[in-house]
Amino acid sequence: MTGTVLWEPPADVLQTSRIGRYMSWLGRADDDYAALWQWSVDDLPGFWQSIWDYFDVISHDKPTAVLQKAEMPGAKWFPGATLNYAEHVLRAAGLDEDEPVVIAYSQSRDRKQLTVRELREEVRQVRAGLKARGVGPGDRVAAYAPNIPETYVLMLATASLGAIFSSCAPEFGVRSVIDRWQQIEPKVLVAVDGYMYGDKAVDRREEVAAIVAALPSIEHLVTIGYLHGGGDFAELHGDEPMAYAHVPFDHPLYVLYSSGTTGLPKPIVHGHGGILLEHLKMLALHHDLGPGDRFFWFTTTGWMMWNFLVSAPAVGAAIVLFDGNPGFPDMSALWDLVDEAGITYFGTSAPYIMACRKAGLTPRKRLKGIGSTGAPLPPEGFDWVYEAVGSELQLQSLSGGTDVCTGFVGAVPLLPVVEGKIACRALGARVEAYDPAGKPVIGELGELVITAPMPSMPVGFWNDPDGKRYREAYFDYFPGVWRHGDWITIGADGSCVITGRSDATLNRGGVRLGTAEFYSVVESLPEIADSVVVHLEQDGNPNGELLLFVVPAEGVTLDDALRKRIGAELRAALSPRHVPDEIFAVRAVPRTLSSKKLEVPVKRILTGTPVESAAAAGALANPSSLLEFEKLFRARG
């Protein structure tokens, strides 16, 4: 990592950015970002009240306080307030009624567009249809549907009633869906009959039937004829005036799920108020989105980035949806949407950026911002964006999670883009790095923790009345402190580098190594398509055993010469400690349904855990990939 500055804020950033105007309104125009962040985490009530006031939150009953209890877990935000998330999204602040607010592209059907007026009307009708089917506050409505306007309309209609929404992308298999929804017992299921993935038709009618058969709570099945035509989604409409349930700040809005690689996925309940405030802050102040912007993020309805994307109308930005294969007919498919849809902010994943780099793409686009998340973005990914896409845009690398439905480290228009670094900790997010003794460290690798509450922390887990599962998930390791499960290094300037999951630590002779830097080096080689690395402890050997598994590129064989080259690259780029003891070829790296690598199950299998116990097959995009590691464990004795 060279730390090269790749972009700097324009001289008039305080006048032209939303965060600059917010700081002027706040009376803090002379602060730098570091001072603003420090205030935002030192005075949580003052900061979050300012977000409430600045964005003119509609409260039907006024709060009696901002933060009644500050402990974690159990923080109580804006007690007494009643509001509704959907009301703020459909307000579409700053947009005219006849302006486009949803622009949807699909490989299954033609482009579809909704104006603000049309979106409100669709939500009004679907809300009435749900209400006629007995849906009211607290009932669950589930969508087995992709990133299309119908899913969005359904979510907003559900929220407007005070009911609770949950979605699974239709590529999820039956077991994955049942594992999630048997926990929340939905009353209504809206499902597609199938979809196109590139030029491949994927029929889902049998899966839908199996899901309904397994979930006796479902009283109504509504179908979208997305692949075959027909369906009865149009009959979900009704005719009564639009209204919004006035619900408490922490009333459940939707349930998101952990990846569920071991045991049932955790059903993470998010509340109306916490999500609203967090997304207003992040989308407007950090991503600088507002009227005139068209915001795109490549995501499915099974990833929290969908929930993040679709909040953008609340800050006045239109959203661009895409459903299909991002690599069809080639890797330029998503970049072509920038011009076609007028996208101003292009969000994607770090692996997608690295795949575009590897494919040699030079899309050259006029954008104000590119967002990257899902995995740490290596320095080479930063360089590719500025060399191949554009030098004037701001690349925003961010990290957060389903658990908070946002990024708690990311970027801001006030700060430069430095190669390989996440620019800052987000406003209101007291992120720190802890050493093993639970002491904060600067400039050293540590556990990523959050030491003060955030409004978008979960209301709790579904069906966890005493909060036991919730506490165990985040607060047992450092009592009263949120432990996220990532390694982070926080610089003296507030910048951050995340180097992988802390539960997949590589510990060589007492030195902790992150996995992200391995992948950056190994996968930059044209001969390697993918990789996963694990460390196994060994009695009597303080260094343990470091094993690297690679997926060779098409037509490439892993031979001794390539093994030596990989080792030499790791030694030169990182250190001798990073050179694996052995390198194996595998057909595929195991990944979750949201494409995250699974180092921990691989490590478990290689230490004798049966495949069926190491990971839940339904949580994997490619469960058969684990069998190779089981075979290797047996071969190694």
XYZ file of C-alpha atoms in Angstrom:
637
model
C 0.000 0.000 0.000
C 1.541 3.312 -1.049
C -1.033 5.605 0.500
C -1.178 7.667 -2.691
C -3.824 10.401 -2.677
C -6.087 9.678 -5.663
C -8.756 12.385 -5.222
C -9.103 15.540 -3.203
C -12.236 17.506 -2.284
C -12.880 20.569 -4.421
C -12.143 23.942 -2.862
C -15.830 24.817 -2.653
C -16.880 21.509 -1.052
C -18.517 23.238 1.934
C -20.785 25.180 -0.427
C -21.551 22.363 -2.860
C -21.961 19.291 -0.629
C -24.876 18.349 1.597
C -22.583 17.806 4.571
C -21.140 21.285 4.059
C -24.600 22.838 4.139
C -25.465 20.748 7.203
C -22.341 22.000 8.994
C -23.233 25.588 8.147
C -26.774 25.068 9.480
C -25.272 23.473 12.600
C -22.927 26.395 13.173
C -19.871 24.192 12.736
C -18.664 25.320 9.305
C -15.175 25.922 10.721
C -14.795 22.339 11.988
C -12.780 19.791 10.073
C -14.262 16.305 9.715
C -12.290 14.927 12.662
C -13.792 17.551 14.984
C -17.281 16.991 13.596
C -16.979 13.226 14.098
C -15.667 13.642 17.644
C -18.621 15.865 18.543
C -21.060 13.413 16.934
C -19.912 10.546 19.156
C -19.287 12.578 22.319
C -22.719 14.222 22.222
C -24.983 11.497 20.887
C -28.236 13.267 21.866
C -27.088 16.526 20.288
C -25.962 14.858 17.069
C -29.001 12.661 16.496
C -31.381 15.491 17.409
C -29.631 17.550 14.723
C -30.269 14.796 12.148
C -33.920 14.664 13.232
C -34.276 18.444 12.888
C -32.182 18.964 9.752
C -34.105 16.368 7.774
C -37.447 17.462 9.231
C -38.525 14.075 10.548
C -42.312 13.763 10.665
C -43.246 12.796 14.217
C -46.915 12.314 15.015
C -46.196 12.093 18.736
C -43.201 14.040 19.964
C -40.302 12.264 21.717
C -39.729 12.926 25.403
C -35.956 12.533 25.007
C -33.334 11.612 22.408
C -31.494 8.839 24.229
C -33.182 7.626 27.398
C -30.734 4.812 28.123
C -27.253 4.773 26.603
C -26.131 1.286 27.591
C -25.630 -1.570 25.118
C -27.665 -3.602 24.569
C -30.862 -1.841 25.542
C -30.351 1.755 24.382
C -33.717 3.518 24.138
C -33.893 6.140 21.368
C -36.549 8.853 21.014
C -39.006 7.420 23.564
C -42.584 8.522 23.039
C -42.100 9.382 19.349
C -44.354 7.874 16.688
C -43.506 7.985 12.991
C -43.439 5.839 9.851
C -40.473 5.025 7.630
C -42.606 4.703 4.473
C -44.027 8.195 4.941
C -40.545 9.674 4.683
C -39.535 7.635 1.642
C -42.740 8.541 -0.196
C -42.369 12.196 0.761
C -39.385 12.100 -1.666
C -38.108 15.412 -0.312
C -37.043 17.761 -3.099
C -38.561 15.761 -5.958
C -41.541 16.876 -8.031
C -44.471 14.482 -8.303
C -43.869 13.808 -11.984
C -40.132 13.193 -11.714
C -38.878 9.600 -12.097
C -38.007 8.067 -8.740
C -37.664 4.361 -9.666
C -35.962 3.255 -12.887
C -35.793 -0.528 -13.158
C -33.789 -2.670 -15.578
C -34.190 -6.407 -15.888
C -33.055 -9.309 -18.054
C -36.538 -10.789 -17.592
C -38.590 -7.920 -19.041
C -38.463 -4.393 -20.444
C -37.349 -1.307 -18.538
C -39.919 0.032 -16.088
C -40.127 3.504 -14.577
C -42.228 5.063 -11.818
C -42.617 8.748 -11.045
C -43.095 9.908 -7.476
C -46.842 10.163 -8.116
C -46.965 6.655 -9.633
C -44.951 5.121 -6.793
C -47.279 6.643 -4.201
C -50.308 5.366 -6.112
C -48.878 1.838 -6.406
C -48.133 1.779 -2.673
C -51.606 3.097 -1.850
C -53.287 0.352 -3.839
C -51.089 -2.494 -2.556
C -51.479 -1.229 0.992
C -55.266 -1.454 0.588
C -54.912 -4.954 -0.880
C -52.827 -6.130 2.069
C -55.234 -4.566 4.523
C -58.165 -6.339 2.833
C -56.303 -9.616 3.430
C -56.118 -8.945 7.144
C -52.607 -7.523 7.344
C -52.131 -5.104 10.208
C -49.472 -3.908 12.648
C -47.006 -6.634 13.593
C -48.038 -9.108 10.844
C -45.264 -10.372 8.594
C -45.260 -10.033 4.812
C -42.619 -11.973 2.883
C -41.289 -11.484 -0.646
C -39.560 -14.237 -2.639
C -38.817 -11.753 -5.351
C -35.910 -9.946 -7.015
C -34.823 -6.319 -7.149
C -37.887 -5.065 -9.048
C -40.465 -2.316 -8.414
C -43.090 -4.764 -7.110
C -40.801 -5.801 -4.233
C -40.145 -2.181 -3.349
C -43.834 -1.242 -3.493
C -44.671 -4.238 -1.293
C -42.077 -3.246 1.299
C -43.361 0.338 1.498
C -47.006 -0.776 1.637
C -46.167 -3.247 4.413
C -44.297 -0.576 6.380
C -47.128 1.929 5.953
C -49.437 -0.501 7.787
C -47.001 -1.100 10.626
C -46.587 -4.675 9.396
C -43.125 -6.260 9.102
C -41.378 -7.026 5.809
C -38.862 -9.752 4.950
C -37.357 -10.650 1.587
C -35.352 -13.507 0.141
C -33.857 -13.302 -3.335
C -35.339 -15.969 -5.635
C -31.939 -17.584 -6.181
C -32.141 -18.737 -2.547
C -32.945 -22.434 -2.349
C -35.959 -23.816 -0.519
C -34.022 -24.792 2.609
C -32.493 -21.310 2.956
C -35.878 -19.638 2.655
C -37.606 -21.983 5.107
C -34.773 -21.580 7.625
C -35.418 -17.831 7.585
C -39.187 -17.612 7.393
C -40.170 -20.467 9.686
C -38.784 -18.220 12.431
C -41.011 -15.220 11.641
C -44.154 -17.025 10.337
C -45.325 -14.719 7.532
C -49.037 -14.259 6.853
C -48.642 -13.212 3.199
C -46.109 -14.416 0.644
C -45.523 -12.604 -2.641
C -43.407 -14.676 -5.018
C -42.172 -14.663 -8.603
C -42.621 -17.722 -10.803
C -39.026 -17.521 -12.018
C -36.547 -15.136 -13.614
C -33.950 -14.770 -16.340
C -30.300 -14.792 -15.355
C -28.595 -13.592 -18.484
C -29.954 -15.870 -21.210
C -30.830 -18.638 -18.753
C -34.445 -19.117 -17.614
C -34.754 -20.175 -13.959
C -38.174 -21.568 -13.053
C -39.140 -21.149 -9.379
C -42.712 -22.525 -9.292
C -41.715 -25.776 -7.575
C -39.684 -23.891 -4.986
C -42.603 -21.571 -4.231
C -44.917 -24.552 -3.763
C -42.428 -26.199 -1.400
C -42.042 -22.996 0.639
C -45.806 -22.589 1.019
C -46.168 -26.264 2.005
C -43.518 -25.849 4.707
C -44.921 -22.621 6.192
C -48.457 -23.153 7.543
C -48.598 -19.524 8.697
C -49.027 -18.356 5.073
C -52.683 -17.440 4.538
C -52.283 -15.733 1.170
C -49.940 -16.486 -1.735
C -49.687 -13.740 -4.351
C -47.726 -14.477 -7.525
C -45.844 -12.248 -9.955
C -45.680 -13.730 -13.462
C -42.138 -12.512 -13.927
C -40.912 -15.374 -16.119
C -44.039 -16.958 -17.590
C -46.473 -14.025 -17.437
C -49.788 -13.958 -15.637
C -49.833 -14.085 -11.858
C -52.254 -12.294 -9.562
C -50.139 -9.452 -8.162
C -52.485 -6.963 -9.868
C -55.301 -8.361 -7.702
C -53.442 -7.360 -4.544
C -54.650 -3.824 -5.230
C -57.445 -2.133 -3.341
C -58.955 1.328 -3.202
C -58.839 3.403 -0.057
C -57.016 6.603 0.882
C -53.314 6.404 1.677
C -52.486 6.486 5.377
C -49.543 5.678 7.616
C -49.630 3.791 10.895
C -48.084 5.936 13.610
C -45.686 3.479 15.215
C -43.110 3.855 18.006
C -39.534 4.708 17.015
C -38.360 1.109 17.561
C -41.393 -0.604 15.997
C -40.150 -3.419 13.716
C -39.781 -2.363 10.082
C -38.170 -5.432 8.548
C -36.259 -8.569 9.451
C -32.850 -9.157 7.864
C -30.790 -12.316 8.332
C -27.218 -13.286 9.042
C -25.690 -15.627 6.482
C -26.650 -18.666 8.563
C -23.553 -20.670 7.712
C -23.760 -22.409 11.081
C -27.194 -23.049 12.517
C -30.284 -21.068 11.638
C -29.725 -17.551 10.257
C -30.109 -14.897 12.935
C -33.388 -12.971 12.341
C -32.248 -9.382 12.881
C -35.125 -6.985 13.578
C -34.664 -3.366 12.479
C -36.908 -0.512 13.574
C -38.626 2.297 11.664
C -36.879 5.188 13.392
C -33.371 3.796 13.630
C -33.225 2.856 9.952
C -34.744 6.172 8.907
C -32.262 8.344 10.839
C -29.248 6.246 9.918
C -30.076 6.206 6.207
C -30.881 9.935 6.116
C -27.476 10.613 7.641
C -25.500 8.190 5.512
C -27.151 8.762 2.131
C -27.208 12.570 2.331
C -24.175 13.509 4.399
C -21.738 10.742 3.503
C -22.819 9.776 -0.033
C -23.923 13.330 -0.877
C -27.153 12.153 -2.500
C -30.123 14.408 -3.115
C -32.431 15.800 -5.802
C -30.894 15.374 -9.240
C -29.065 12.173 -8.307
C -29.757 8.713 -9.613
C -28.436 6.167 -7.148
C -27.546 2.626 -8.194
C -26.168 -0.272 -6.174
C -25.816 -3.735 -7.625
C -27.577 -5.916 -5.070
C -30.222 -8.551 -4.626
C -33.116 -8.507 -2.172
C -31.164 -10.966 -0.027
C -28.437 -8.411 0.850
C -28.824 -5.437 3.188
C -27.560 -3.129 0.451
C -31.010 -3.441 -1.143
C -32.568 -2.007 2.021
C -29.953 0.753 1.982
C -30.459 1.552 -1.710
C -34.228 1.859 -1.522
C -34.139 4.461 1.260
C -32.625 7.004 -1.148
C -35.906 8.717 -2.146
C -36.122 9.875 1.480
C -33.203 12.213 0.698
C -34.581 13.152 -2.723
C -32.545 10.801 -4.921
C -34.063 8.528 -7.563
C -33.039 4.867 -7.468
C -31.955 2.602 -10.318
C -32.759 -1.095 -9.889
C -31.176 -3.966 -11.818
C -32.098 -7.645 -11.832
C -30.030 -10.192 -13.715
C -26.523 -11.408 -14.394
C -24.055 -8.495 -14.010
C -21.634 -10.268 -16.342
C -24.093 -10.779 -19.224
C -23.483 -10.443 -22.074
C -20.113 -9.271 -20.726
C -18.615 -7.378 -17.786
C -19.649 -4.042 -19.329
C -23.358 -4.703 -18.697
C -23.670 -2.648 -15.503
C -21.392 0.130 -16.727
C -23.624 0.545 -19.774
C -26.461 1.432 -17.389
C -24.586 4.542 -16.235
C -25.301 6.327 -19.508
C -28.633 4.659 -20.208
C -30.157 5.430 -16.800
C -28.256 8.647 -16.042
C -26.667 7.122 -12.919
C -24.682 9.634 -10.855
C -23.582 7.280 -8.042
C -22.608 3.698 -8.923
C -22.490 1.219 -6.028
C -21.092 -2.277 -6.263
C -18.892 -4.805 -4.450
C -15.124 -4.979 -4.142
C -15.028 -8.381 -5.929
C -16.916 -6.846 -8.888
C -14.403 -3.992 -9.150
C -11.520 -6.471 -9.036
C -13.208 -8.650 -11.677
C -13.564 -5.607 -13.970
C -9.898 -4.821 -13.428
C -8.920 -8.395 -14.239
C -11.057 -8.305 -17.393
C -9.167 -5.216 -18.565
C -12.251 -2.975 -18.711
C -11.915 0.782 -19.218
C -15.520 2.015 -18.911
C -14.696 5.773 -18.673
C -17.833 7.177 -17.051
C -18.898 10.567 -15.727
C -19.930 9.847 -12.151
C -19.825 11.817 -8.913
C -19.294 8.698 -6.839
C -18.540 4.990 -6.822
C -19.302 2.919 -3.730
C -17.569 -0.343 -2.857
C -18.438 -2.760 -0.062
C -18.907 -6.469 0.683
C -15.167 -7.078 1.142
C -12.060 -4.929 1.635
C -11.072 -3.185 -1.610
C -7.340 -3.660 -2.286
C -5.153 -0.740 -3.398
C -5.159 -2.109 -6.952
C -8.936 -1.720 -7.007
C -8.633 1.950 -6.042
C -6.037 2.469 -8.769
C -8.193 0.762 -11.418
C -11.176 3.010 -10.663
C -9.126 6.181 -11.130
C -7.258 4.868 -14.183
C -10.153 3.160 -15.979
C -13.364 4.876 -14.855
C -12.613 8.523 -14.083
C -10.317 10.844 -12.161
C -12.957 13.344 -10.989
C -15.252 10.969 -9.085
C -15.022 10.107 -5.394
C -14.457 6.411 -4.678
C -16.110 5.544 -1.376
C -15.012 2.274 0.193
C -17.245 1.408 3.136
C -17.878 -1.388 5.597
C -20.685 -2.183 7.980
C -23.165 -5.008 7.951
C -26.599 -6.515 7.981
C -26.514 -6.106 11.752
C -26.738 -2.301 11.519
C -28.023 -2.064 7.911
C -25.455 0.599 7.062
C -21.750 1.313 6.876
C -20.116 2.504 10.051
C -16.788 3.240 8.371
C -16.767 4.835 4.948
C -16.156 8.138 3.205
C -17.352 11.716 3.155
C -17.022 14.518 0.571
C -14.774 16.500 2.946
C -11.918 13.973 2.910
C -9.487 12.806 0.211
C -9.436 9.322 -1.273
C -6.237 7.538 -0.294
C -5.266 4.338 -2.051
C -6.212 1.250 -0.026
C -7.844 3.148 2.849
C -11.364 3.722 4.117
C -11.470 7.459 4.728
C -13.234 7.761 8.070
C -15.550 6.536 10.760
C -19.142 7.556 10.042
C -20.808 10.321 12.005
C -22.444 9.036 15.165
C -20.565 5.719 15.000
C -17.984 5.380 17.782
C -15.859 2.733 16.073
C -12.647 1.712 17.812
C -9.971 -0.961 17.529
C -9.502 -3.051 20.675
C -6.450 -5.058 21.636
C -7.010 -8.488 23.284
C -7.248 -6.818 26.694
C -10.115 -4.612 25.518
C -8.081 -1.406 25.301
C -8.420 0.955 22.317
C -5.385 1.171 20.032
C -4.435 3.530 17.214
C -2.192 2.466 14.360
C -2.366 -1.190 15.402
C -4.502 -4.106 14.286
C -7.424 -4.668 16.627
C -10.956 -5.993 16.952
C -13.514 -3.675 15.365
C -15.854 -2.597 18.147
C -18.554 0.026 18.595
C -18.409 1.553 22.047
C -21.539 3.735 21.995
C -25.051 2.906 20.753
C -26.312 3.690 17.245
C -30.030 4.083 16.457
C -29.847 1.438 13.710
C -28.513 -1.276 15.965
C -31.126 -4.056 15.967
C -34.283 -3.726 17.974
C -33.390 -7.336 18.779
C -33.641 -10.802 17.260
C -37.018 -12.282 16.392
C -38.390 -14.639 19.035
C -35.607 -13.822 21.503
C -37.725 -12.437 24.361
C -34.968 -12.250 26.967
C -32.378 -10.957 24.464
C -30.020 -13.893 25.078
C -29.205 -14.602 21.411
C -28.732 -10.900 20.722
C -26.320 -10.435 23.642
C -24.353 -13.535 22.711
C -24.000 -12.365 19.111
C -22.364 -9.010 19.862
C -21.853 -8.210 23.549
C -20.416 -11.283 25.296
C -16.792 -10.895 24.185
C -16.380 -7.337 25.495
C -19.313 -6.807 27.906
C -21.301 -3.702 27.052
C -19.383 -3.181 23.810
C -20.445 -4.265 20.313
C -17.842 -6.643 18.827
C -18.379 -6.828 15.096
C -16.015 -9.633 14.124
C -13.603 -7.779 11.812
C -9.968 -6.806 12.140
C -9.433 -3.059 11.757
C -6.508 -0.656 11.942
C -7.498 2.936 12.707
C -4.924 5.555 11.793
C -4.119 8.684 13.752
C -5.965 10.616 11.017
C -9.136 8.536 11.525
C -8.712 6.516 8.334
C -9.351 2.781 8.528
C -8.103 -0.440 6.969
C -10.151 -3.620 7.428
C -8.187 -6.811 6.893
C -10.749 -9.582 7.182
C -12.862 -11.435 9.700
C -11.407 -11.778 13.178
C -12.939 -15.240 13.503
C -10.801 -16.308 10.512
C -7.552 -15.035 12.015
C -4.249 -16.223 10.625
C -1.923 -16.341 13.618
C 1.695 -17.041 12.642
C 4.000 -17.145 15.629
C 1.797 -14.782 17.599
C 1.457 -12.281 14.733
C -2.129 -11.814 13.537
C -2.540 -11.595 9.783
C -5.669 -10.493 7.949
C -6.932 -12.496 4.987
C -7.821 -9.577 2.705
C -4.198 -8.777 1.881
C -3.588 -12.391 0.856
C -6.416 -12.289 -1.627
C -5.287 -8.963 -3.032
C -1.896 -10.413 -3.963
C -2.943 -13.899 -5.038
C -5.942 -12.880 -7.105
C -3.993 -10.184 -8.909
C -2.179 -13.009 -10.723
C -3.854 -13.692 -14.088
C -3.488 -17.443 -13.529
C -5.698 -17.369 -10.398
C -9.483 -16.872 -10.535
C -10.248 -17.143 -6.804
C -8.651 -18.171 -3.514
C -9.198 -18.897 0.156
C -6.593 -19.134 2.927
C -6.802 -20.731 6.392
C -4.448 -21.212 9.321
C -4.385 -24.426 11.350
C -2.810 -24.581 14.796
C -0.282 -27.384 15.381
C 1.053 -28.753 18.654
C 4.715 -27.940 19.047
C 4.735 -25.559 16.087
C 4.219 -21.902 17.053
C 3.770 -20.924 13.402
C 1.049 -23.496 12.771
C 0.209 -24.436 9.198
C -0.892 -21.924 6.552
C -2.871 -23.474 3.698
C -3.821 -21.643 0.519
C -6.465 -22.920 -1.886
C -6.678 -21.457 -5.371
C -9.091 -21.783 -8.264
C -6.889 -21.673 -11.374
C -8.077 -19.570 -14.307
C -9.538 -21.405 -17.252
C -6.894 -23.456 -19.021
C -4.346 -23.056 -16.189
C -2.918 -25.931 -14.129
C -1.472 -25.412 -10.660
C 2.058 -26.777 -10.948
C 5.208 -26.295 -8.881
C 6.288 -23.308 -10.963
C 3.009 -21.501 -10.274
C 3.212 -22.444 -6.580
C 6.694 -20.902 -6.406
C 5.484 -17.779 -8.158
C 2.575 -17.371 -5.725
C 4.930 -17.794 -2.768
C 7.402 -15.295 -4.209
C 4.659 -12.732 -4.822
C 3.367 -13.078 -1.241
C 6.895 -12.858 0.185
C 7.721 -9.736 -1.829
C 4.410 -7.943 -1.379
C 3.703 -8.890 2.250
C 6.287 -10.868 4.255
C 7.868 -14.314 4.612
C 5.175 -15.104 7.210
C 2.572 -14.883 4.454
C 4.088 -17.665 2.354
C 1.782 -20.721 2.628
C 3.092 -24.076 3.750
C 1.059 -25.729 1.015
C -0.998 -24.575 -1.963
C -3.813 -26.674 -3.366
C -6.048 -26.325 -6.418
C -9.820 -26.513 -5.881
C -12.722 -26.186 -8.284
C -14.500 -23.476 -6.273
C -14.191 -21.363 -3.137
C -17.218 -21.787 -0.837
C -19.290 -18.620 -0.681
C -22.447 -17.440 1.032
C -25.535 -16.509 -0.960
C -24.269 -12.916 -0.879
C -20.880 -14.056 -2.282
C -18.751 -13.746 0.855
C -15.911 -16.237 1.222
C -16.252 -18.814 3.965
C -12.903 -19.318 5.648
C -14.213 -20.615 8.982
C -16.156 -23.636 7.611
C -13.098 -24.593 5.536
C -10.960 -24.472 8.671
C -13.499 -26.554 10.574
C -13.600 -29.239 7.898
C -9.794 -29.392 7.756
C -9.730 -29.979 11.521
C -12.212 -32.846 11.385
C -15.678 -31.302 11.586
C -18.124 -33.138 9.293
C -19.278 -31.104 6.302
C -22.904 -31.110 7.429
C -21.867 -29.636 10.802
C -19.306 -27.168 9.452
C -21.812 -25.133 7.448
C -25.511 -25.109 6.618
C -25.747 -26.123 2.962
C -28.728 -23.861 2.372
C -26.661 -20.793 3.296
C -24.088 -21.465 0.567
C -24.215 -20.456 -3.067
C -22.166 -23.572 -3.881
C -22.451 -26.166 -1.069
C -20.740 -28.912 -3.104
C -17.541 -26.843 -2.921
C -17.048 -28.038 0.679
C -16.648 -31.660 -0.390
C -13.175 -31.066 -1.809
C -11.957 -29.895 1.586
C -13.428 -32.961 3.265
C -11.640 -35.155 0.711
C -8.381 -33.333 1.411
C -8.803 -33.766 5.179
C -9.146 -37.522 4.696
C -6.172 -37.663 2.330
C -3.992 -35.810 4.818
C -4.868 -38.369 7.491
